[in-house]
Amino acid sequence: MKFLFKVSLLFSKLPLRVFYMISDLMYLVIYHIVGYRRKVILENLQNSFPTKSPFEIKEIQKKFYVNFCDYIVETFKSFTISSTELRVRVQHINQEIFHEAKAENKNVILLAGHIFNWEWYNALATIIPQENSFPVYRKVQNGFWEENIKTLRNRFGNQALEAKEVVRHIFRNPNDGNSVYMFVADQTPHSSEVTYGLNFLNQKTPVFVGYDKLSTRMDLAFVFCEMKKVKRGYYQINYHRIYPDGENFIEHEVVKKFHHLLENTINKRPDNYLWSHRRWKYQQAIKVMGS
């Protein structure tokens, strides 16, 4: 495994222009020959956009495969890409939000969706005033990929936390404005963990509520990350502070606002979302539906 990991690191040092040539070849194989999860992707798109024509759905599907292949090679490149190059390729807008949270002595909870390419958030740690940056990841059973993911998320001074330990860490860590936690917050909960659901993209959708529980128990700064693909290899992230309607957040307020913002982002460029994910497989396990 260690040998394979070293080979992977050497391979990742290839220039991005070479990776994009590989991505073009991958697209031909994955879309035209293999048809990777074609049925899942088509079903997700049709259910999410019932008013779009078959032609429009087909165009979104094709563009998704292009972006998905770019995501794969860009993620591979992430093992060795420099923070300098990432700062050129990823523009962070509304950085003043992080300074405001630090001045308010509030730790930051970043909420992102599976919008390409969420793996390129990592260099944010090099430009924000907070001393501690904690990307949150879900543990995988394969030891090789577990090591890879942690190595990737720990770059640029980050300290990756496994999802099951992050809430405990947040409660134990001083809420002093010096820490940022980075969630990809539209994960699908396991069927045994499903309790709450929302109408998201025209479908009953099981949602995680762990970060929402934090909002009613701690005075934290919640921030939505709006990712936009400008062109191949270049992105913008616009940070939006999520505020309560009243003096404090109430139960499920943050999770509702996050999914509303994410849905707006997806509607702008639907081909940039991870449609190959089985997002709606546990619909029947929902116990309470939000309004």
XYZ file of C-alpha atoms in Angstrom:
291
model
C 0.000 0.000 0.000
C 2.806 2.434 0.907
C 4.529 1.749 -2.416
C 1.274 2.395 -4.299
C 0.795 5.616 -2.340
C 4.324 6.815 -3.252
C 3.684 6.030 -6.907
C 0.431 8.014 -6.689
C 2.287 11.023 -5.266
C 4.852 10.908 -8.072
C 2.096 10.654 -10.657
C 0.273 13.642 -9.150
C 3.266 15.867 -9.953
C 2.348 15.833 -13.632
C 1.205 19.246 -14.946
C -2.547 19.902 -14.880
C -2.612 20.221 -18.672
C -1.559 16.555 -18.843
C -4.250 15.618 -16.314
C -6.883 17.346 -18.421
C -5.793 15.285 -21.436
C -6.312 12.211 -19.242
C -9.703 13.605 -18.204
C -10.766 13.881 -21.857
C -9.872 10.228 -22.393
C -11.673 9.239 -19.197
C -14.798 11.011 -20.412
C -14.824 8.959 -23.608
C -14.499 5.734 -21.646
C -16.770 6.520 -18.674
C -19.574 8.164 -20.655
C -19.541 6.560 -24.094
C -18.224 3.050 -23.322
C -18.779 2.132 -19.666
C -21.774 4.359 -18.947
C -20.753 4.774 -15.305
C -23.914 4.965 -13.143
C -25.806 6.285 -16.139
C -29.161 5.035 -14.860
C -28.634 6.596 -11.397
C -27.557 9.938 -12.872
C -30.443 10.036 -15.352
C -32.994 9.179 -12.672
C -31.608 11.800 -10.265
C -31.731 14.489 -12.959
C -35.242 13.604 -14.129
C -36.591 13.634 -10.574
C -34.802 16.871 -9.678
C -35.870 18.762 -12.800
C -39.296 17.426 -13.813
C -40.011 20.430 -16.060
C -36.870 20.062 -18.182
C -37.088 18.363 -21.557
C -35.308 15.063 -22.347
C -32.854 17.051 -24.481
C -32.029 19.422 -21.606
C -31.571 16.484 -19.214
C -29.251 14.786 -21.719
C -27.119 17.927 -22.073
C -26.782 18.280 -18.303
C -25.834 14.608 -18.069
C -23.088 14.936 -20.702
C -21.642 18.065 -19.084
C -21.760 16.353 -15.704
C -19.513 13.559 -16.975
C -17.010 16.142 -18.268
C -16.953 17.914 -14.899
C -16.841 14.617 -13.013
C -13.731 13.509 -14.925
C -12.109 16.890 -14.264
C -12.952 16.463 -10.578
C -11.186 13.092 -10.469
C -7.936 14.352 -12.017
C -8.008 17.609 -10.043
C -8.418 15.636 -6.828
C -5.452 13.471 -7.784
C -3.417 16.619 -8.486
C -4.396 17.927 -5.033
C -1.795 15.686 -3.380
C 1.056 17.846 -4.683
C -0.459 21.101 -5.998
C 1.046 24.133 -4.256
C -0.942 26.613 -2.172
C 0.314 29.334 -4.533
C -1.186 27.624 -7.577
C -4.432 26.920 -5.738
C -4.753 30.575 -4.799
C -4.466 31.416 -8.494
C -6.996 28.789 -9.498
C -9.487 29.333 -6.663
C -10.711 32.843 -5.892
C -12.118 33.279 -2.377
C -14.759 36.029 -2.271
C -16.049 37.713 0.910
C -13.034 36.759 3.010
C -14.013 39.509 5.453
C -16.525 37.038 6.920
C -13.642 35.188 8.580
C -12.254 38.398 10.082
C -15.715 39.314 11.394
C -16.116 35.916 13.070
C -12.692 36.188 14.664
C -13.523 39.664 15.987
C -16.772 38.238 17.417
C -14.839 35.369 19.084
C -16.930 32.805 17.193
C -15.592 29.656 15.587
C -16.707 29.150 11.986
C -18.742 26.247 10.577
C -18.309 26.132 6.784
C -21.126 24.334 4.957
C -20.402 23.210 1.401
C -22.175 20.893 -1.023
C -20.880 18.338 -3.489
C -20.242 21.049 -6.073
C -17.111 20.574 -8.191
C -14.460 20.850 -6.964
C -14.956 20.830 -3.237
C -11.518 19.232 -2.681
C -9.869 22.546 -3.600
C -11.112 24.297 -0.453
C -8.047 23.129 1.465
C -5.747 26.052 0.703
C -8.255 28.351 2.439
C -6.303 27.590 5.632
C -3.381 29.631 4.294
C -5.332 32.869 3.830
C -7.797 33.125 6.742
C -6.961 34.690 10.138
C -8.039 31.611 12.123
C -5.165 29.521 13.466
C -6.917 26.139 13.226
C -8.647 24.619 10.204
C -10.428 21.259 10.487
C -11.736 19.602 7.287
C -14.322 16.959 8.149
C -14.274 13.646 6.294
C -16.113 10.326 6.458
C -13.962 7.316 7.242
C -13.679 4.691 4.503
C -13.032 0.993 5.078
C -10.247 0.680 2.519
C -6.958 1.420 4.324
C -5.232 2.783 1.208
C -7.952 5.359 0.511
C -8.296 6.205 4.212
C -4.595 7.167 4.258
C -4.941 9.064 0.987
C -7.946 11.090 2.140
C -6.329 12.075 5.427
C -3.100 13.046 3.654
C -5.053 15.152 1.168
C -7.181 16.923 3.779
C -4.191 17.545 6.107
C -2.272 19.653 3.596
C -1.646 23.396 4.101
C -1.799 23.166 7.885
C -5.238 21.550 8.062
C -6.103 18.974 10.722
C -8.612 16.512 9.287
C -11.312 15.183 11.610
C -13.409 12.073 11.073
C -17.128 12.874 11.035
C -17.951 10.826 14.133
C -15.486 12.754 16.302
C -16.067 16.294 15.043
C -19.048 17.277 17.241
C -17.213 16.188 20.390
C -14.182 18.165 19.223
C -16.238 21.314 18.630
C -17.743 21.177 22.120
C -14.339 20.641 23.731
C -12.481 23.217 21.642
C -12.643 26.843 22.932
C -15.190 28.911 20.987
C -12.793 31.822 20.608
C -12.876 32.624 16.878
C -9.624 30.787 16.149
C -11.059 27.638 14.524
C -12.792 26.805 11.249
C -14.603 23.507 10.593
C -15.179 22.568 6.960
C -18.235 20.327 6.314
C -19.413 18.879 3.015
C -22.870 19.061 4.531
C -25.120 17.339 1.981
C -23.928 13.813 2.764
C -26.543 11.078 2.814
C -27.075 9.680 6.321
C -27.163 5.918 6.742
C -30.685 4.540 6.966
C -30.234 3.910 10.715
C -29.328 7.590 11.215
C -32.151 9.133 9.178
C -34.607 11.158 11.262
C -35.305 14.421 9.445
C -35.976 15.242 5.812
C -36.562 18.212 3.536
C -38.028 18.844 0.106
C -34.776 19.350 -1.792
C -34.585 19.398 -5.595
C -38.250 18.378 -5.832
C -37.704 15.225 -3.762
C -38.069 14.039 -0.186
C -34.467 14.140 0.983
C -32.905 12.691 4.160
C -30.509 15.235 5.675
C -27.839 15.296 8.361
C -28.748 17.407 11.362
C -25.555 17.206 13.444
C -24.312 20.667 12.493
C -27.846 22.009 12.962
C -27.837 20.788 16.571
C -24.662 22.815 17.132
C -26.487 25.987 16.073
C -28.931 25.820 18.992
C -26.319 24.913 21.600
C -23.341 27.134 20.711
C -22.906 30.690 19.414
C -21.026 29.848 16.208
C -20.668 31.584 12.835
C -22.313 29.490 10.103
C -21.138 30.165 6.552
C -22.397 28.773 3.231
C -19.747 28.111 0.565
C -21.047 28.856 -2.927
C -18.680 27.150 -5.375
C -18.674 28.271 -9.019
C -16.678 26.766 -11.879
C -15.465 29.735 -13.922
C -13.707 27.633 -16.536
C -11.669 24.457 -16.615
C -9.306 24.471 -13.652
C -10.550 27.789 -12.220
C -13.158 28.330 -9.509
C -14.724 30.995 -7.315
C -15.973 30.438 -3.784
C -18.357 33.065 -2.477
C -18.846 32.914 1.308
C -22.292 33.818 2.692
C -22.922 34.209 6.418
C -26.076 32.412 7.577
C -27.940 34.427 10.205
C -30.949 33.415 12.343
C -34.301 35.020 11.621
C -34.644 35.824 15.314
C -32.122 36.489 18.046
C -30.929 32.859 18.016
C -31.199 29.894 15.687
C -34.110 27.554 16.241
C -34.127 23.818 15.544
C -33.607 22.909 11.852
C -33.194 26.552 10.800
C -29.583 26.174 9.663
C -30.139 22.903 7.821
C -33.109 24.425 5.955
C -31.187 27.561 4.984
C -28.158 25.561 3.861
C -30.202 23.341 1.566
C -32.091 26.335 0.167
C -28.797 28.065 -0.706
C -27.350 24.863 -2.144
C -30.424 24.290 -4.299
C -30.093 27.800 -5.728
C -26.443 27.096 -6.559
C -27.292 23.795 -8.255
C -30.060 25.407 -10.325
C -27.550 27.900 -11.745
C -25.203 25.178 -13.039
C -26.751 21.740 -12.520
C -23.934 19.946 -14.341
C -21.527 20.854 -11.513
C -23.298 18.742 -8.877
C -22.449 15.129 -7.959
C -25.401 13.378 -9.584
C -23.773 9.935 -9.439
C -24.318 9.929 -5.669
C -27.298 7.841 -4.457
C -28.636 10.848 -2.588
C -32.247 9.708 -2.222
C -31.973 5.985 -1.499
C -33.257 6.253 2.100
C -36.315 8.427 1.496
C -38.635 5.918 3.186
C -36.613 6.104 6.424
C -37.517 9.763 7.035
C -39.490 10.133 10.263
C -40.138 13.916 10.228
C -40.434 16.108 7.136
C -39.567 19.802 7.437
C -41.783 22.428 5.893
